Amino acid sequence: MTDEFSDTAETPETASDEFAVASWTESFEPEDRDLIDVKGWRSPVDMLHSYRHLEQLVGSDTVRIPGAEADAEEVAGFWSKLGRPDAPDGYDIPTPPDMAAYSEDMASWFRDAAHECHMPLEMARRFHDKYVEKFIHETQALDTELAGERQRSDAELRYAWGDSYDRNKVLADRALRALGGDRLIEELRLSRLDSSAALAQAFAQIGERLYAEDGFLDADSGPGFGHSPGLARQEIQRLRADSAFMTVYGDRRHPEHEAAQQRMDQLYAVAREGS
């Protein structure tokens, strides 16, 4: 009997601990007291130490994710804490230097899109830099591709036309300008058809029918200009209105300057015959 009693009897210390816990938790909800039992907190000091340890791990400057019922102000505050500017103009993103295709309209669009997508400032800057880097790379690749297409087209025309290359180029150019003008030339450039050898040959044939018989282009004189002073003067006026040609013609260091100079000299020589 004595042994059985001693096994189940509470010591004064145990009874005191249970009384202490009960005394400071008696006003808590049952589920709160269950949590205290699970955590093993024996006093408010234990709870305070536990919270302090948790705050050291998580940090005091926490950001609460808005719930489904959160209002617009709470949601905006959440994104603001993550670093999103209050308005699109808060994105201080520098314009990339030496990038002609980049416009202020593009920069404004990016700021609006970044704000709409709730991008923090630093994220938007990094994404913008990556976008510009990709844009420049793709533009350079396209320029290289177009240059290759033009070189291949030119080589094909030189092979097909032989000694009549210069003459046919003049015929094709005149026919193109006569039939479509600058608008057609721009359309062909934008659609990348300006490097088409087949199209150049077609316009050369059209030019042959339009101009070869009027004496302006002599079949035996290659890129000569026959004996029509009036047509020569018209060609001079057309070339002077061509900014690309005049750039070459006025730059003695340009590799095509000599050919442009010779062309104008021939035209002026023919034009003076009618004076």
Short mmCIF file of C-alpha atoms in Angstrom, two decimals:
data_model
loop_
_atom_site.label_atom_id
_atom_site.label_comp_id
_atom_site.label_asym_id
_atom_site.label_seq_id
_atom_site.Cartn_x
_atom_site.Cartn_y
_atom_site.Cartn_z
CA MET A 1 0.00 0.00 0.00
CA THR A 2 2.80 2.34 0.87
CA ASP A 3 4.55 1.74 -2.49
CA GLU A 4 1.36 2.29 -4.50
CA PHE A 5 0.66 5.55 -2.72
CA SER A 6 4.17 6.83 -3.26
CA ASP A 7 4.06 6.14 -7.03
CA THR A 8 1.01 8.29 -7.64
CA ALA A 9 1.47 11.03 -5.13
CA GLU A 10 2.22 14.55 -6.38
CA THR A 11 5.24 16.33 -5.04
CA PRO A 12 4.87 19.90 -3.78
CA GLU A 13 6.95 21.18 -6.72
CA THR A 14 4.69 19.52 -9.32
CA ALA A 15 1.56 20.80 -7.74
CA SER A 16 3.05 24.26 -7.52
CA ASP A 17 4.00 24.29 -11.25
CA GLU A 18 0.56 23.20 -12.36
CA PHE A 19 -1.06 25.80 -10.15
CA ALA A 20 1.24 28.48 -11.56
CA VAL A 21 0.40 27.57 -15.16
CA ALA A 22 -3.28 27.42 -14.38
CA SER A 23 -3.21 30.78 -12.64
CA TRP A 24 -1.88 32.78 -15.62
CA THR A 25 -3.72 30.86 -18.33
CA GLU A 26 -7.12 30.54 -16.71
CA SER A 27 -8.53 33.45 -18.71
CA PHE A 28 -7.33 32.05 -22.07
CA GLU A 29 -9.47 30.19 -24.54
CA PRO A 30 -9.19 26.39 -24.44
CA GLU A 31 -7.33 26.23 -27.77
CA ASP A 32 -4.84 28.82 -26.50
CA ARG A 33 -4.20 26.77 -23.37
CA ASP A 34 -3.70 23.70 -25.56
CA LEU A 35 -1.03 25.59 -27.54
CA ILE A 36 0.70 26.62 -24.32
CA ASP A 37 0.79 22.99 -23.21
CA VAL A 38 2.19 21.87 -26.58
CA LYS A 39 4.88 24.57 -26.53
CA GLY A 40 5.74 23.84 -22.93
CA TRP A 41 5.52 27.45 -21.83
CA ARG A 42 5.45 27.59 -18.02
CA SER A 43 5.13 31.35 -17.69
CA PRO A 44 4.60 34.57 -19.66
CA VAL A 45 8.37 34.94 -19.73
CA ASP A 46 8.62 31.72 -21.75
CA MET A 47 6.12 33.08 -24.25
CA LEU A 48 8.06 36.35 -24.56
CA HIS A 49 11.35 34.53 -25.13
CA SER A 50 9.72 32.35 -27.78
CA TYR A 51 8.28 35.36 -29.62
CA ARG A 52 11.59 37.22 -29.47
CA HIS A 53 13.35 34.21 -30.97
CA LEU A 54 10.74 34.00 -33.72
CA GLU A 55 11.12 37.70 -34.55
CA GLN A 56 14.89 37.29 -34.82
CA LEU A 57 14.37 34.50 -37.34
CA VAL A 58 11.64 36.15 -39.41
CA GLY A 59 12.41 39.83 -38.88
CA SER A 60 10.22 42.58 -37.60
CA ASP A 61 9.69 44.30 -41.00
CA THR A 62 7.40 41.67 -42.48
CA VAL A 63 5.03 42.15 -45.43
CA ARG A 64 1.58 40.64 -45.14
CA ILE A 65 0.14 39.21 -48.34
CA PRO A 66 -3.34 40.66 -48.92
CA GLY A 67 -6.18 38.20 -48.77
CA ALA A 68 -9.00 37.77 -51.25
CA GLU A 69 -11.13 40.31 -49.37
CA ALA A 70 -8.42 43.00 -49.24
CA ASP A 71 -9.40 46.43 -50.58
CA ALA A 72 -7.49 48.38 -53.26
CA GLU A 73 -5.63 50.49 -50.71
CA GLU A 74 -4.31 47.43 -48.89
CA VAL A 75 -3.22 45.81 -52.15
CA ALA A 76 -1.48 49.01 -53.29
CA GLY A 77 0.30 49.24 -49.95
CA PHE A 78 1.55 45.69 -50.34
CA TRP A 79 3.10 46.39 -53.76
CA SER A 80 4.53 49.67 -52.49
CA LYS A 81 6.34 47.83 -49.69
CA LEU A 82 7.83 45.50 -52.28
CA GLY A 83 9.29 48.49 -54.13
CA ARG A 84 6.77 49.44 -56.81
CA PRO A 85 6.66 53.23 -57.41
CA ASP A 86 3.36 54.98 -56.74
CA ALA A 87 3.07 56.04 -60.41
CA PRO A 88 4.65 55.08 -63.76
CA ASP A 89 6.85 58.19 -63.79
CA GLY A 90 8.52 56.86 -60.65
CA TYR A 91 10.47 54.39 -62.77
CA ASP A 92 13.79 56.17 -63.25
CA ILE A 93 14.98 54.20 -66.27
CA PRO A 94 17.70 55.85 -68.41
CA THR A 95 17.37 55.95 -72.19
CA PRO A 96 19.99 53.69 -73.80
CA PRO A 97 22.64 55.70 -75.69
CA ASP A 98 23.28 55.28 -79.43
CA MET A 99 20.00 53.46 -80.02
CA ALA A 100 18.14 55.28 -82.78
CA ALA A 101 15.18 52.89 -82.76
CA TYR A 102 14.48 53.60 -79.07
CA SER A 103 11.99 56.42 -78.60
CA GLU A 104 10.43 58.23 -75.67
CA ASP A 105 7.13 56.61 -76.64
CA MET A 106 8.72 53.20 -76.10
CA ALA A 107 10.11 54.29 -72.73
CA SER A 108 6.71 55.64 -71.67
CA TRP A 109 5.04 52.39 -72.71
CA PHE A 110 7.52 50.37 -70.67
CA ARG A 111 6.93 52.47 -67.53
CA ASP A 112 3.15 52.10 -67.86
CA ALA A 113 3.44 48.35 -68.41
CA ALA A 114 5.85 47.88 -65.49
CA HIS A 115 3.52 49.78 -63.14
CA GLU A 116 0.49 47.82 -64.35
CA CYS A 117 2.37 44.56 -63.69
CA HIS A 118 3.36 45.77 -60.17
CA MET A 119 7.10 45.61 -60.88
CA PRO A 120 9.42 46.83 -58.12
CA LEU A 121 11.80 49.54 -59.33
CA GLU A 122 14.98 47.47 -59.29
CA MET A 123 13.27 44.57 -61.06
CA ALA A 124 11.95 46.94 -63.75
CA ARG A 125 15.43 48.39 -64.32
CA ARG A 126 17.00 44.97 -64.72
CA PHE A 127 14.22 43.75 -67.00
CA HIS A 128 14.50 46.92 -69.10
CA ASP A 129 18.26 46.43 -69.49
CA LYS A 130 17.73 42.83 -70.58
CA TYR A 131 15.04 43.91 -73.05
CA VAL A 132 17.26 46.60 -74.57
CA GLU A 133 20.16 44.15 -74.80
CA LYS A 134 17.94 41.65 -76.65
CA PHE A 135 16.51 44.39 -78.89
CA ILE A 136 19.98 45.58 -79.92
CA HIS A 137 21.12 42.02 -80.59
CA GLU A 138 18.08 41.27 -82.77
CA THR A 139 18.45 44.57 -84.65
CA GLN A 140 22.11 43.92 -85.38
CA ALA A 141 21.31 40.38 -86.51
CA LEU A 142 18.60 41.71 -88.86
CA ASP A 143 20.95 44.35 -90.29
CA THR A 144 23.56 41.66 -90.94
CA GLU A 145 20.97 39.45 -92.59
CA LEU A 146 19.72 42.28 -94.83
CA ALA A 147 23.26 43.22 -95.83
CA GLY A 148 23.89 39.60 -96.80
CA GLU A 149 20.69 39.50 -98.87
CA ARG A 150 21.69 42.67 -100.74
CA GLN A 151 25.18 41.33 -101.43
CA ARG A 152 23.77 38.07 -102.79
CA SER A 153 21.22 39.94 -104.90
CA ASP A 154 23.89 42.27 -106.29
CA ALA A 155 26.14 39.33 -107.15
CA GLU A 156 23.24 37.62 -108.92
CA LEU A 157 22.49 40.75 -110.96
CA ARG A 158 26.13 41.27 -111.91
CA TYR A 159 26.28 37.69 -113.14
CA ALA A 160 22.99 37.96 -115.06
CA TRP A 161 23.62 41.39 -116.61
CA GLY A 162 27.36 41.26 -117.15
CA ASP A 163 28.60 44.41 -118.89
CA SER A 164 25.06 45.82 -118.91
CA TYR A 165 24.92 45.93 -115.10
CA ASP A 166 25.26 49.72 -114.74
CA ARG A 167 22.91 50.40 -117.62
CA ASN A 168 20.21 48.07 -116.28
CA LYS A 169 20.53 49.52 -112.80
CA VAL A 170 19.76 52.96 -114.23
CA LEU A 171 16.81 51.58 -116.19
CA ALA A 172 15.38 49.78 -113.14
CA ASP A 173 15.82 52.83 -110.92
CA ARG A 174 14.14 55.20 -113.38
CA ALA A 175 11.23 52.82 -113.94
CA LEU A 176 10.73 52.33 -110.22
CA ARG A 177 10.69 56.07 -109.53
CA ALA A 178 8.44 56.80 -112.50
CA LEU A 179 5.85 54.15 -111.62
CA GLY A 180 5.83 54.31 -107.83
CA GLY A 181 8.04 57.11 -106.59
CA ASP A 182 9.31 57.40 -103.05
CA ARG A 183 6.24 55.70 -101.58
CA LEU A 184 6.81 52.49 -103.53
CA ILE A 185 10.52 52.60 -102.76
CA GLU A 186 9.74 52.84 -99.04
CA GLU A 187 7.21 50.00 -99.25
CA LEU A 188 9.78 47.77 -100.93
CA ARG A 189 12.34 48.65 -98.28
CA LEU A 190 10.00 47.89 -95.39
CA SER A 191 8.98 44.57 -96.94
CA ARG A 192 12.64 43.76 -97.72
CA LEU A 193 11.83 43.43 -101.43
CA ASP A 194 14.34 46.14 -102.30
CA SER A 195 16.99 43.41 -102.25
CA SER A 196 15.11 41.15 -104.67
CA ALA A 197 17.14 40.38 -107.80
CA ALA A 198 14.01 39.19 -109.62
CA LEU A 199 12.22 42.48 -108.93
CA ALA A 200 15.23 44.49 -110.09
CA GLN A 201 15.31 42.52 -113.35
CA ALA A 202 11.59 43.11 -113.87
CA PHE A 203 11.94 46.89 -113.41
CA ALA A 204 14.97 46.90 -115.70
CA GLN A 205 12.84 45.33 -118.43
CA ILE A 206 10.12 47.91 -117.81
CA GLY A 207 12.71 50.66 -118.00
CA GLU A 208 14.03 49.21 -121.25
CA ARG A 209 10.61 49.60 -122.84
CA LEU A 210 10.00 53.04 -121.36
CA TYR A 211 13.34 54.74 -121.94
CA ALA A 212 15.73 52.82 -124.18
CA GLU A 213 13.96 53.86 -127.37
CA ASP A 214 13.95 57.60 -126.54
CA GLY A 215 17.70 57.91 -126.96
CA PHE A 216 18.35 58.56 -123.31
CA LEU A 217 19.99 55.17 -122.88
CA ASP A 218 21.98 53.91 -125.81
CA ALA A 219 22.21 50.13 -126.20
CA ASP A 220 25.81 50.39 -127.42
CA SER A 221 27.04 52.89 -124.89
CA GLY A 222 26.33 50.98 -121.68
CA PRO A 223 25.40 53.51 -119.03
CA GLY A 224 25.73 56.39 -121.49
CA PHE A 225 22.99 58.94 -122.05
CA GLY A 226 22.68 59.20 -125.82
CA HIS A 227 22.08 62.64 -127.29
CA SER A 228 19.01 63.94 -125.50
CA PRO A 229 19.93 67.13 -123.56
CA GLY A 230 16.40 67.51 -122.22
CA LEU A 231 16.36 64.04 -120.69
CA ALA A 232 19.86 64.57 -119.32
CA ARG A 233 18.69 67.71 -117.52
CA GLN A 234 15.73 65.81 -116.10
CA GLU A 235 18.07 63.14 -114.79
CA ILE A 236 20.30 65.78 -113.19
CA GLN A 237 17.31 67.25 -111.38
CA ARG A 238 16.21 63.81 -110.21
CA LEU A 239 19.66 62.95 -108.87
CA ARG A 240 19.97 66.28 -107.07
CA ALA A 241 16.70 65.48 -105.30
CA ASP A 242 18.09 62.09 -104.26
CA SER A 243 19.67 62.69 -100.83
CA ALA A 244 21.47 59.33 -100.83
CA PHE A 245 23.10 60.03 -104.20
CA MET A 246 24.04 63.58 -103.24
CA THR A 247 25.70 62.30 -100.06
CA VAL A 248 27.94 60.06 -102.15
CA TYR A 249 28.44 62.74 -104.80
CA GLY A 250 29.51 65.35 -102.23
CA ASP A 251 31.88 63.11 -100.25
CA ARG A 252 35.24 62.68 -101.99
CA ARG A 253 36.22 60.00 -99.49
CA HIS A 254 33.20 57.81 -100.22
CA PRO A 255 34.14 54.63 -102.13
CA GLU A 256 31.40 55.28 -104.73
CA HIS A 257 32.15 58.99 -105.14
CA GLU A 258 34.15 58.54 -108.33
CA ALA A 259 31.32 56.66 -110.06
CA ALA A 260 28.80 59.29 -108.97
CA GLN A 261 31.10 62.07 -110.18
CA GLN A 262 31.53 60.37 -113.55
CA ARG A 263 27.79 59.93 -113.90
CA MET A 264 27.10 63.61 -113.27
CA ASP A 265 29.91 64.67 -115.61
CA GLN A 266 28.36 62.60 -118.40
CA LEU A 267 24.94 64.08 -117.75
CA TYR A 268 26.23 67.66 -117.76
CA ALA A 269 28.15 66.98 -120.96
CA VAL A 270 24.98 65.80 -122.70
CA ALA A 271 22.90 68.62 -121.20
CA ARG A 272 25.34 71.27 -122.50
CA GLU A 273 24.94 70.00 -126.06
CA GLY A 274 21.49 71.52 -126.12
CA SER A 275 22.65 74.92 -124.87
#
